[in-house]
Short mmCIF file of N, CA and C in Angstrom, two decimals:
data_model
loop_
_atom_site.label_atom_id
_atom_site.label_comp_id
_atom_site.label_asym_id
_atom_site.label_seq_id
_atom_site.Cartn_x
_atom_site.Cartn_y
_atom_site.Cartn_z
N MET A 1 -24.97 -72.47 34.81
CA MET A 1 -25.87 -73.35 35.53
C MET A 1 -26.74 -72.48 36.42
N GLY A 2 -28.02 -72.41 36.22
CA GLY A 2 -28.88 -71.49 36.93
C GLY A 2 -29.55 -72.10 38.14
N THR A 3 -28.78 -72.42 39.17
CA THR A 3 -29.39 -72.94 40.38
C THR A 3 -30.08 -71.80 41.10
N ALA A 4 -31.21 -72.09 41.67
CA ALA A 4 -31.93 -71.08 42.42
C ALA A 4 -32.19 -71.60 43.81
N LEU A 5 -32.66 -70.74 44.64
CA LEU A 5 -32.90 -71.05 46.03
C LEU A 5 -34.34 -70.72 46.35
N LEU A 6 -35.02 -71.64 46.98
CA LEU A 6 -36.38 -71.39 47.41
C LEU A 6 -36.28 -70.78 48.80
N ALA A 7 -36.71 -69.56 48.97
CA ALA A 7 -36.52 -68.86 50.22
C ALA A 7 -37.82 -68.27 50.72
N ALA A 8 -38.05 -68.40 52.00
CA ALA A 8 -39.24 -67.81 52.61
C ALA A 8 -38.83 -66.52 53.30
N ARG A 9 -39.59 -65.47 53.07
CA ARG A 9 -39.29 -64.20 53.74
C ARG A 9 -39.61 -64.30 55.22
N HIS A 10 -40.61 -65.08 55.57
CA HIS A 10 -41.00 -65.30 56.96
C HIS A 10 -41.18 -66.79 57.14
N ALA A 11 -41.23 -67.23 58.37
CA ALA A 11 -41.41 -68.65 58.63
C ALA A 11 -42.72 -69.12 58.02
N PRO A 12 -42.75 -70.32 57.41
CA PRO A 12 -43.97 -70.82 56.79
C PRO A 12 -45.14 -70.89 57.76
N SER A 13 -44.86 -71.04 59.07
CA SER A 13 -45.95 -71.12 60.03
C SER A 13 -46.75 -69.83 60.11
N GLN A 14 -46.18 -68.73 59.63
CA GLN A 14 -46.89 -67.45 59.64
C GLN A 14 -47.82 -67.31 58.45
N GLY A 15 -47.89 -68.35 57.62
CA GLY A 15 -48.82 -68.33 56.51
C GLY A 15 -48.30 -67.70 55.24
N ASP A 16 -47.06 -67.23 55.22
CA ASP A 16 -46.50 -66.63 54.02
C ASP A 16 -46.06 -67.70 53.04
N ARG A 17 -46.15 -67.40 51.76
CA ARG A 17 -45.71 -68.31 50.71
C ARG A 17 -44.21 -68.13 50.48
N PRO A 18 -43.50 -69.22 50.23
CA PRO A 18 -42.08 -69.08 49.91
C PRO A 18 -41.90 -68.29 48.61
N VAL A 19 -40.78 -67.62 48.51
CA VAL A 19 -40.43 -66.86 47.33
C VAL A 19 -39.16 -67.47 46.74
N VAL A 20 -39.17 -67.73 45.45
CA VAL A 20 -38.01 -68.33 44.80
C VAL A 20 -37.02 -67.25 44.40
N LEU A 21 -35.77 -67.46 44.77
CA LEU A 21 -34.69 -66.53 44.43
C LEU A 21 -33.63 -67.28 43.63
N THR A 22 -33.07 -66.66 42.62
CA THR A 22 -31.95 -67.28 41.92
C THR A 22 -30.70 -67.12 42.77
N ALA A 23 -29.68 -67.91 42.48
CA ALA A 23 -28.43 -67.81 43.24
C ALA A 23 -27.87 -66.39 43.17
N ALA A 24 -28.04 -65.72 42.04
CA ALA A 24 -27.52 -64.36 41.88
C ALA A 24 -28.24 -63.35 42.76
N THR A 25 -29.51 -63.61 43.08
CA THR A 25 -30.26 -62.66 43.89
C THR A 25 -30.49 -63.17 45.31
N ALA A 26 -29.86 -64.27 45.67
CA ALA A 26 -29.98 -64.79 47.04
C ALA A 26 -29.34 -63.80 48.01
N PRO A 27 -29.77 -63.82 49.27
CA PRO A 27 -29.15 -62.93 50.26
C PRO A 27 -27.63 -63.11 50.27
N VAL A 28 -26.93 -62.03 50.48
CA VAL A 28 -25.47 -62.03 50.44
C VAL A 28 -24.89 -63.10 51.36
N GLY A 29 -25.48 -63.30 52.51
CA GLY A 29 -24.98 -64.29 53.47
C GLY A 29 -25.06 -65.72 52.98
N LEU A 30 -25.86 -65.98 51.97
CA LEU A 30 -26.01 -67.34 51.44
C LEU A 30 -25.15 -67.61 50.21
N ARG A 31 -24.67 -66.60 49.57
CA ARG A 31 -23.98 -66.79 48.28
C ARG A 31 -22.74 -67.67 48.39
N ALA A 32 -21.93 -67.48 49.41
CA ALA A 32 -20.72 -68.30 49.56
C ALA A 32 -21.09 -69.77 49.80
N ALA A 33 -22.10 -70.02 50.63
CA ALA A 33 -22.53 -71.39 50.90
C ALA A 33 -23.09 -72.04 49.64
N LEU A 34 -23.83 -71.29 48.85
CA LEU A 34 -24.36 -71.82 47.59
C LEU A 34 -23.24 -72.16 46.62
N ASP A 35 -22.25 -71.28 46.54
CA ASP A 35 -21.11 -71.54 45.66
C ASP A 35 -20.36 -72.79 46.08
N ARG A 36 -20.14 -72.97 47.39
CA ARG A 36 -19.46 -74.17 47.88
C ARG A 36 -20.26 -75.42 47.55
N ALA A 37 -21.57 -75.37 47.73
CA ALA A 37 -22.43 -76.53 47.42
C ALA A 37 -22.37 -76.84 45.93
N GLN A 38 -22.40 -75.81 45.09
CA GLN A 38 -22.32 -76.00 43.64
C GLN A 38 -21.03 -76.71 43.26
N THR A 39 -19.93 -76.28 43.85
CA THR A 39 -18.63 -76.85 43.53
C THR A 39 -18.53 -78.30 44.00
N SER A 40 -18.96 -78.57 45.22
CA SER A 40 -18.82 -79.93 45.76
C SER A 40 -19.75 -80.93 45.08
N LEU A 41 -20.83 -80.45 44.49
CA LEU A 41 -21.80 -81.34 43.84
C LEU A 41 -21.79 -81.22 42.32
N ALA A 42 -20.71 -80.70 41.76
CA ALA A 42 -20.69 -80.37 40.34
C ALA A 42 -21.07 -81.55 39.44
N ASP A 43 -20.46 -82.71 39.63
CA ASP A 43 -20.74 -83.85 38.73
C ASP A 43 -22.16 -84.37 38.85
N PRO A 44 -22.65 -84.71 40.07
CA PRO A 44 -24.03 -85.20 40.14
C PRO A 44 -25.06 -84.13 39.75
N LEU A 45 -24.78 -82.88 40.06
CA LEU A 45 -25.68 -81.79 39.68
C LEU A 45 -25.75 -81.66 38.16
N ARG A 46 -24.61 -81.76 37.51
CA ARG A 46 -24.56 -81.68 36.05
C ARG A 46 -25.39 -82.81 35.43
N GLU A 47 -25.28 -84.03 35.97
CA GLU A 47 -26.03 -85.17 35.44
C GLU A 47 -27.53 -84.99 35.69
N ALA A 48 -27.90 -84.51 36.87
CA ALA A 48 -29.31 -84.27 37.18
C ALA A 48 -29.91 -83.25 36.21
N LEU A 49 -29.18 -82.18 35.96
CA LEU A 49 -29.70 -81.14 35.07
C LEU A 49 -29.67 -81.57 33.61
N ARG A 50 -28.71 -82.42 33.25
CA ARG A 50 -28.66 -82.94 31.87
C ARG A 50 -29.86 -83.82 31.58
N THR A 51 -30.31 -84.59 32.56
CA THR A 51 -31.41 -85.54 32.36
C THR A 51 -32.78 -84.96 32.74
N LEU A 52 -32.80 -83.75 33.30
CA LEU A 52 -34.06 -83.13 33.71
C LEU A 52 -35.05 -82.95 32.56
N PRO A 53 -34.64 -82.54 31.35
CA PRO A 53 -35.62 -82.39 30.27
C PRO A 53 -36.38 -83.68 29.95
N ALA A 54 -35.72 -84.83 30.03
CA ALA A 54 -36.41 -86.10 29.78
C ALA A 54 -37.41 -86.40 30.89
N ALA A 55 -37.05 -86.10 32.14
CA ALA A 55 -37.98 -86.30 33.26
C ALA A 55 -39.19 -85.37 33.11
N LYS A 56 -38.94 -84.13 32.70
CA LYS A 56 -40.02 -83.16 32.47
C LYS A 56 -40.97 -83.69 31.40
N LYS A 57 -40.42 -84.17 30.31
CA LYS A 57 -41.25 -84.68 29.21
C LYS A 57 -42.10 -85.86 29.68
N ARG A 58 -41.51 -86.76 30.45
CA ARG A 58 -42.27 -87.91 30.96
C ARG A 58 -43.42 -87.45 31.85
N PHE A 59 -43.16 -86.44 32.69
CA PHE A 59 -44.22 -85.91 33.55
C PHE A 59 -45.33 -85.29 32.71
N GLN A 60 -44.95 -84.49 31.72
CA GLN A 60 -45.95 -83.79 30.92
C GLN A 60 -46.78 -84.73 30.07
N VAL A 61 -46.20 -85.83 29.63
CA VAL A 61 -46.95 -86.83 28.86
C VAL A 61 -47.94 -87.56 29.78
N GLY A 62 -47.58 -87.70 31.03
CA GLY A 62 -48.44 -88.36 32.01
C GLY A 62 -47.75 -89.56 32.62
N LEU A 63 -47.60 -89.53 33.92
CA LEU A 63 -46.97 -90.65 34.63
C LEU A 63 -48.01 -91.72 34.90
N PRO A 64 -47.58 -92.98 34.97
CA PRO A 64 -48.51 -94.05 35.33
C PRO A 64 -49.12 -93.80 36.72
N GLN A 65 -50.30 -94.34 36.94
CA GLN A 65 -51.00 -94.21 38.22
C GLN A 65 -50.06 -94.61 39.37
N GLY A 66 -49.95 -93.77 40.38
CA GLY A 66 -49.15 -94.06 41.56
C GLY A 66 -47.72 -93.56 41.49
N ASP A 67 -47.22 -93.20 40.31
CA ASP A 67 -45.86 -92.66 40.18
C ASP A 67 -45.87 -91.18 40.57
N GLN A 68 -44.75 -90.70 41.10
CA GLN A 68 -44.62 -89.30 41.50
C GLN A 68 -43.28 -88.76 41.03
N LEU A 69 -43.26 -87.50 40.64
CA LEU A 69 -42.01 -86.83 40.31
C LEU A 69 -41.70 -85.85 41.44
N LEU A 70 -40.55 -86.05 42.07
CA LEU A 70 -40.08 -85.16 43.13
C LEU A 70 -38.90 -84.35 42.60
N LEU A 71 -38.88 -83.08 42.93
CA LEU A 71 -37.77 -82.22 42.56
C LEU A 71 -37.11 -81.72 43.84
N SER A 72 -35.79 -81.68 43.84
CA SER A 72 -35.05 -81.14 44.98
C SER A 72 -34.75 -79.68 44.70
N VAL A 73 -35.00 -78.85 45.71
CA VAL A 73 -34.74 -77.42 45.65
C VAL A 73 -34.02 -77.03 46.94
N ARG A 74 -33.51 -75.83 46.96
CA ARG A 74 -32.85 -75.33 48.17
C ARG A 74 -33.77 -74.33 48.85
N VAL A 75 -33.97 -74.55 50.15
CA VAL A 75 -34.87 -73.72 50.95
C VAL A 75 -34.04 -72.97 51.98
N GLN A 76 -34.27 -71.69 52.07
CA GLN A 76 -33.52 -70.88 53.04
C GLN A 76 -33.91 -71.31 54.44
N ALA A 77 -32.90 -71.64 55.27
CA ALA A 77 -33.14 -72.03 56.65
C ALA A 77 -32.90 -70.85 57.60
N SER A 78 -31.98 -69.97 57.23
CA SER A 78 -31.68 -68.77 58.01
C SER A 78 -31.05 -67.76 57.05
N ASP A 79 -30.58 -66.65 57.59
CA ASP A 79 -29.94 -65.65 56.74
C ASP A 79 -28.65 -66.15 56.10
N THR A 80 -28.04 -67.18 56.71
CA THR A 80 -26.75 -67.66 56.21
C THR A 80 -26.73 -69.15 55.91
N SER A 81 -27.87 -69.83 55.92
CA SER A 81 -27.87 -71.26 55.63
C SER A 81 -29.11 -71.66 54.84
N PHE A 82 -29.01 -72.82 54.21
CA PHE A 82 -30.12 -73.36 53.45
C PHE A 82 -30.12 -74.87 53.64
N ARG A 83 -31.23 -75.48 53.25
CA ARG A 83 -31.31 -76.94 53.27
C ARG A 83 -31.91 -77.38 51.95
N GLN A 84 -31.63 -78.61 51.60
CA GLN A 84 -32.24 -79.17 50.40
C GLN A 84 -33.60 -79.73 50.81
N ALA A 85 -34.61 -79.50 49.99
CA ALA A 85 -35.96 -79.97 50.28
C ALA A 85 -36.55 -80.60 49.03
N SER A 86 -37.54 -81.46 49.24
CA SER A 86 -38.22 -82.12 48.12
C SER A 86 -39.57 -81.47 47.87
N ALA A 87 -39.92 -81.38 46.60
CA ALA A 87 -41.22 -80.84 46.20
C ALA A 87 -41.86 -81.82 45.22
N ARG A 88 -43.09 -82.24 45.51
CA ARG A 88 -43.81 -83.15 44.62
C ARG A 88 -44.49 -82.33 43.54
N VAL A 89 -44.16 -82.63 42.29
CA VAL A 89 -44.65 -81.84 41.15
C VAL A 89 -46.14 -82.09 40.93
N LEU A 90 -46.89 -81.00 40.83
CA LEU A 90 -48.32 -81.05 40.51
C LEU A 90 -48.56 -80.61 39.07
N GLY A 91 -47.77 -79.64 38.60
CA GLY A 91 -47.91 -79.12 37.25
C GLY A 91 -46.60 -78.52 36.78
N TRP A 92 -46.42 -78.53 35.44
CA TRP A 92 -45.17 -78.01 34.87
C TRP A 92 -45.50 -77.43 33.52
N ARG A 93 -45.63 -76.10 33.46
CA ARG A 93 -45.94 -75.39 32.21
C ARG A 93 -44.75 -74.54 31.83
N GLY A 94 -44.21 -74.80 30.65
CA GLY A 94 -43.03 -74.05 30.22
C GLY A 94 -41.91 -74.28 31.20
N SER A 95 -41.42 -73.21 31.80
CA SER A 95 -40.35 -73.35 32.79
C SER A 95 -40.86 -73.10 34.21
N SER A 96 -42.17 -73.05 34.38
CA SER A 96 -42.77 -72.80 35.69
C SER A 96 -43.32 -74.10 36.28
N ILE A 97 -42.97 -74.35 37.53
CA ILE A 97 -43.35 -75.59 38.20
C ILE A 97 -44.26 -75.27 39.38
N GLN A 98 -45.36 -76.01 39.49
CA GLN A 98 -46.24 -75.94 40.65
C GLN A 98 -46.04 -77.26 41.40
N ALA A 99 -45.85 -77.15 42.71
CA ALA A 99 -45.52 -78.34 43.49
C ALA A 99 -45.97 -78.18 44.93
N LEU A 100 -45.85 -79.27 45.66
CA LEU A 100 -46.05 -79.25 47.10
C LEU A 100 -44.69 -79.43 47.75
N LEU A 101 -44.25 -78.44 48.52
CA LEU A 101 -43.00 -78.55 49.26
C LEU A 101 -43.25 -79.50 50.41
N LEU A 102 -42.53 -80.61 50.44
CA LEU A 102 -42.79 -81.67 51.41
C LEU A 102 -42.11 -81.36 52.74
N PRO A 103 -42.73 -81.80 53.84
CA PRO A 103 -42.14 -81.57 55.16
C PRO A 103 -40.80 -82.28 55.28
N SER A 104 -39.91 -81.69 56.02
CA SER A 104 -38.61 -82.29 56.30
C SER A 104 -38.66 -82.92 57.68
N SER A 105 -37.99 -84.03 57.84
CA SER A 105 -37.95 -84.67 59.16
C SER A 105 -36.81 -84.10 60.00
N VAL A 106 -36.03 -83.17 59.45
CA VAL A 106 -34.88 -82.62 60.14
C VAL A 106 -35.16 -81.19 60.56
N GLY A 107 -34.86 -80.87 61.82
CA GLY A 107 -34.93 -79.49 62.27
C GLY A 107 -36.27 -79.10 62.86
N ALA A 108 -36.22 -78.20 63.81
CA ALA A 108 -37.42 -77.77 64.51
C ALA A 108 -38.30 -76.86 63.66
N THR A 109 -37.72 -76.22 62.65
CA THR A 109 -38.50 -75.29 61.83
C THR A 109 -39.10 -75.98 60.62
N SER A 110 -39.15 -77.29 60.63
CA SER A 110 -39.69 -78.04 59.50
C SER A 110 -41.16 -77.72 59.27
N LEU A 111 -41.58 -77.85 58.03
CA LEU A 111 -42.98 -77.67 57.70
C LEU A 111 -43.77 -78.84 58.27
N ALA A 112 -44.95 -78.56 58.81
CA ALA A 112 -45.77 -79.61 59.38
C ALA A 112 -46.55 -80.37 58.30
N GLU A 113 -46.86 -79.71 57.22
CA GLU A 113 -47.61 -80.34 56.13
C GLU A 113 -47.12 -79.77 54.80
N PRO A 114 -47.41 -80.46 53.70
CA PRO A 114 -46.95 -79.95 52.40
C PRO A 114 -47.48 -78.53 52.15
N LEU A 115 -46.63 -77.71 51.54
CA LEU A 115 -46.96 -76.32 51.28
C LEU A 115 -46.93 -76.07 49.78
N PRO A 116 -48.02 -75.56 49.19
CA PRO A 116 -48.01 -75.28 47.75
C PRO A 116 -46.98 -74.19 47.41
N VAL A 117 -46.19 -74.46 46.39
CA VAL A 117 -45.17 -73.50 45.94
C VAL A 117 -45.12 -73.49 44.42
N SER A 118 -44.64 -72.40 43.87
CA SER A 118 -44.32 -72.30 42.45
C SER A 118 -42.89 -71.80 42.36
N PHE A 119 -42.15 -72.34 41.40
CA PHE A 119 -40.77 -71.91 41.24
C PHE A 119 -40.35 -72.17 39.80
N PRO A 120 -39.29 -71.48 39.36
CA PRO A 120 -38.82 -71.69 37.98
C PRO A 120 -38.01 -72.98 37.89
N GLU A 121 -37.94 -73.51 36.71
CA GLU A 121 -37.17 -74.73 36.46
C GLU A 121 -35.72 -74.57 36.90
N THR A 122 -35.19 -73.35 36.87
CA THR A 122 -33.81 -73.11 37.27
C THR A 122 -33.57 -73.35 38.76
N ALA A 123 -34.64 -73.51 39.54
CA ALA A 123 -34.49 -73.79 40.97
C ALA A 123 -34.17 -75.25 41.24
N VAL A 124 -34.34 -76.11 40.25
CA VAL A 124 -34.19 -77.55 40.46
C VAL A 124 -32.72 -77.91 40.62
N VAL A 125 -32.44 -78.68 41.67
CA VAL A 125 -31.10 -79.18 41.96
C VAL A 125 -31.00 -80.66 41.57
N ASP A 126 -32.10 -81.40 41.71
CA ASP A 126 -32.11 -82.83 41.43
C ASP A 126 -33.56 -83.24 41.18
N TRP A 127 -33.75 -84.45 40.63
CA TRP A 127 -35.10 -84.97 40.42
C TRP A 127 -35.09 -86.45 40.75
N THR A 128 -36.25 -86.93 41.20
CA THR A 128 -36.43 -88.35 41.49
C THR A 128 -37.81 -88.76 41.02
N LEU A 129 -37.86 -89.79 40.21
CA LEU A 129 -39.14 -90.37 39.79
C LEU A 129 -39.37 -91.58 40.68
N LEU A 130 -40.40 -91.50 41.53
CA LEU A 130 -40.75 -92.60 42.42
C LEU A 130 -41.84 -93.43 41.76
N ARG A 131 -41.54 -94.68 41.52
CA ARG A 131 -42.50 -95.60 40.93
C ARG A 131 -43.44 -96.12 42.01
N ALA A 132 -44.66 -96.44 41.62
CA ALA A 132 -45.66 -96.96 42.56
C ALA A 132 -45.14 -98.19 43.29
N GLY A 133 -44.33 -99.00 42.62
CA GLY A 133 -43.78 -100.21 43.22
C GLY A 133 -42.58 -99.98 44.12
N GLY A 134 -42.14 -98.74 44.28
CA GLY A 134 -41.03 -98.43 45.16
C GLY A 134 -39.70 -98.17 44.46
N ARG A 135 -39.60 -98.49 43.18
CA ARG A 135 -38.37 -98.24 42.44
C ARG A 135 -38.20 -96.73 42.24
N GLU A 136 -36.96 -96.29 42.14
CA GLU A 136 -36.72 -94.87 41.93
C GLU A 136 -35.73 -94.67 40.79
N GLU A 137 -35.92 -93.57 40.07
CA GLU A 137 -35.02 -93.17 38.99
C GLU A 137 -34.53 -91.77 39.29
N GLY A 138 -33.37 -91.44 38.75
CA GLY A 138 -32.81 -90.12 38.98
C GLY A 138 -32.11 -90.07 40.32
N ASN A 139 -32.36 -89.04 41.10
CA ASN A 139 -31.80 -88.85 42.44
C ASN A 139 -30.27 -88.83 42.41
N TYR A 140 -29.69 -88.19 41.43
CA TYR A 140 -28.24 -88.16 41.27
C TYR A 140 -27.54 -87.46 42.43
N VAL A 141 -28.02 -86.30 42.81
CA VAL A 141 -27.41 -85.56 43.91
C VAL A 141 -27.68 -86.29 45.22
N GLY A 142 -28.90 -86.77 45.40
CA GLY A 142 -29.24 -87.49 46.63
C GLY A 142 -28.39 -88.73 46.85
N ARG A 143 -28.20 -89.52 45.81
CA ARG A 143 -27.35 -90.72 45.94
C ARG A 143 -25.90 -90.35 46.22
N HIS A 144 -25.43 -89.27 45.59
CA HIS A 144 -24.06 -88.80 45.85
C HIS A 144 -23.91 -88.40 47.32
N LEU A 145 -24.86 -87.63 47.83
CA LEU A 145 -24.79 -87.20 49.23
C LEU A 145 -24.86 -88.40 50.18
N ASP A 146 -25.70 -89.39 49.87
CA ASP A 146 -25.78 -90.61 50.69
C ASP A 146 -24.45 -91.34 50.70
N ALA A 147 -23.80 -91.45 49.53
CA ALA A 147 -22.51 -92.14 49.44
C ALA A 147 -21.44 -91.40 50.24
N VAL A 148 -21.43 -90.08 50.17
CA VAL A 148 -20.46 -89.29 50.93
C VAL A 148 -20.67 -89.50 52.42
N GLN A 149 -21.92 -89.47 52.88
CA GLN A 149 -22.21 -89.70 54.30
C GLN A 149 -21.76 -91.09 54.72
N HIS A 150 -22.00 -92.08 53.89
CA HIS A 150 -21.59 -93.45 54.20
C HIS A 150 -20.07 -93.53 54.34
N LEU A 151 -19.35 -92.92 53.41
CA LEU A 151 -17.89 -92.94 53.46
C LEU A 151 -17.35 -92.21 54.69
N GLU A 152 -18.01 -91.13 55.07
CA GLU A 152 -17.56 -90.37 56.25
C GLU A 152 -17.74 -91.16 57.53
N ARG A 153 -18.68 -92.11 57.55
CA ARG A 153 -18.93 -92.90 58.76
C ARG A 153 -18.02 -94.13 58.86
N LEU A 154 -17.31 -94.45 57.79
CA LEU A 154 -16.42 -95.61 57.83
C LEU A 154 -15.28 -95.35 58.80
N PRO A 155 -14.95 -96.37 59.62
CA PRO A 155 -13.84 -96.18 60.57
C PRO A 155 -12.50 -96.11 59.84
N LEU A 156 -11.63 -95.26 60.34
CA LEU A 156 -10.29 -95.16 59.77
C LEU A 156 -9.44 -96.29 60.34
N ARG A 157 -8.56 -96.82 59.54
CA ARG A 157 -7.68 -97.91 60.02
C ARG A 157 -6.40 -97.36 60.55
#
């Protein structure tokens, strides 16, 4: 499973473009965290990656007006941590994806506006097709993480 990490060498506010790194070439301090994330998300990640080729094909054929394809990638937050981020797909040729990395509402180092990025298909962790009417498809990892958070907030008896 070729998960990759979207990592910026410098803070995006300095004008540098993010650089995509595979899990194998990620900084040593991130490798253990990436491995733990891979293990804890194995089932939803497997389903997201299994269905990704169909989502890719739908995008390449052309989505209806107002629909958007979002891909989840991992963005380096520090030398030893990362966060999951969404990127709105603009183009997808072969295994290369051009997208806008969307701002995160979490954390002080969040991007203020979408940032153009390119990354390999192996960087994708999850995908979500947002319909113009508000319906969503995919989002396997996202729904799993939401369910885990919900369960963690339930009071113990």
